[in-house]
DNA sequence: CTGTTAGCGCCTTCAG
DNA sequence: CTGAAGGCGCTAACAG
């Protein structure tokens, strides 16, 4: 991660011992002024040693630090923020933290950020553009230092807050041309879907279907693209009616859609579901309809979330490297925060086929 | 929820339209001063209408608000914070947001809090006491307005930050005696476990076992207690070797433990697992060992997390009202923030037996 | 109803 | 190397 050039050097030394020592005793937080009085140097000097800004003697440093220590002084973050106009907070906007894939990303990001002394503000949009907008407003008013968008719609309107670095995880950025302090990270959905298509045809599917979320998010369309490519190469055709749509990414919706299609007499011998939960819903519908899996129909999902391994039939799926993406996300965020140039604006992660029993 | 006395009434009117209009144009955020100049009233008056503090005419209000609107003005949160010495942030400390039960709580809390204009700082402890302590420090330094602890250990050390209201969800508080601004919320684990025991004996179990997390967290011991009570009442005894422990709450650990116990020849006809994932792991181990469920052995879990409904055999389990708890948590937090007295310090939620097929 | 006045706690020129 | 002074943007008395 390279914390080499971590900007606020003195911070840890100071907050290292805060008003929290077993059972707390804090009455009223001491301010820089009192430290200054106690040490006999001016406020300015105290400030300098706190921020390690040079221009003070070793003797003063020692004195000031010892007083600071002694009084458990901790700079008032809010005052610092006001003055410098920057917080130590990173905002994360995520559709739904209840979705394991997002939760994993969020978890990793939060933990890594804390490592370098950033806190994490979390907002769940529920794919609601209105909420997303409000969150952006809140975030903006809070002077958050950087923003990480995880997936989600964001077609409409451009979530652009100038000067605030942004990382887009699994999401298409819509930004002003002039912006350079952003980065996009995602798994190579096209490739992942290609892998899915490939294994399906390899296992003998002649008449496959796609079950997908109806919204035209880029990962969705990428996956369709990749899947179709694999079919094309194998000269397997995808029927027009083989594009099944779901209104919400949920087990129930998937179950219902597949059930209905089955009742309509639509039967396919392979299902590429753009999400594991979709796949599990589809699988159960198929199973309940008396269809044998993988004999009569094969199913493959995407994400490799924990349900995949533990459903009625272990699900073959495409794994996404959440951990890797989270790592990279904070690494790049740190760079952007540090005004370093990043090599490129788009990063792709390799998807991986996880073979289980549904294919 | 009763937002009746919500303090910052004017806020929404204002932030309703912020510097985010399709493609942003904000260069430099406008300040209260400029608004004051633009409207021709004093800064103080602008502040009053912003905070709806009365003492201004309807005419001024209109004028000010329109200018505010026109210029996409949003008060600088940090300045407000500095001035009032309080942020609009609530810290949430959660063991692992990847755990669906926690994720649900967190999600609901975050969304509800935002509704009343609070943001949410999230910290995952991973059950690591050191991390937890660090988080507390960070939180303290950030002048978070209130803290919500979700589950987790916290045996050691007292996570006590004076004057900061705390809500303990599913977790035993360890506080100074003097503190009154806290509240504990949890489902009635004893009762939930009692329900579990009851159904098991009712379905004919004579030789039940418990599979639990080895840490002595209070929900754990409560569950054991409730379960035993039910057995006692039915005069079913719990063998000494029927207390199975797992080191981590995970599918794999559960699977391994049950598998091993089976190989040791320990066979029980009913398993009360203190968590759904434990139950699913146990179930698979049993199934893989050729044991029929529920015929030869019955299994019941706890939480009613989504895997419960969708595993190899739908799991009978005890449902926790996450939504209700989250609601209450923020409601009470708001009260505490408002210095209102709460009626009691402990709240219990009714657990509910969800019958599926594993019992 | 409205404006004036004082800071909140800190950082940062600018003079020593 | 150090101190004095000004101000970040906002709120809260206190006078009118």
XYZ file of C-alpha atoms (C1' of nucleotides) in Angstrom, chain C:
16
model
C -38.068 41.636 13.924
C -32.979 42.838 12.971
C -27.983 43.983 13.264
C -23.671 44.068 16.007
C -20.377 41.727 18.493
C -17.722 37.782 20.103
C -15.740 34.036 19.670
C -15.529 28.210 18.642
C -10.029 26.025 18.032
C -6.897 26.035 14.939
C -3.494 27.282 11.095
C -0.728 30.619 8.710
C 1.154 34.506 6.893
C 4.049 38.140 8.480
C 7.262 40.388 11.416
C 10.600 39.995 14.483
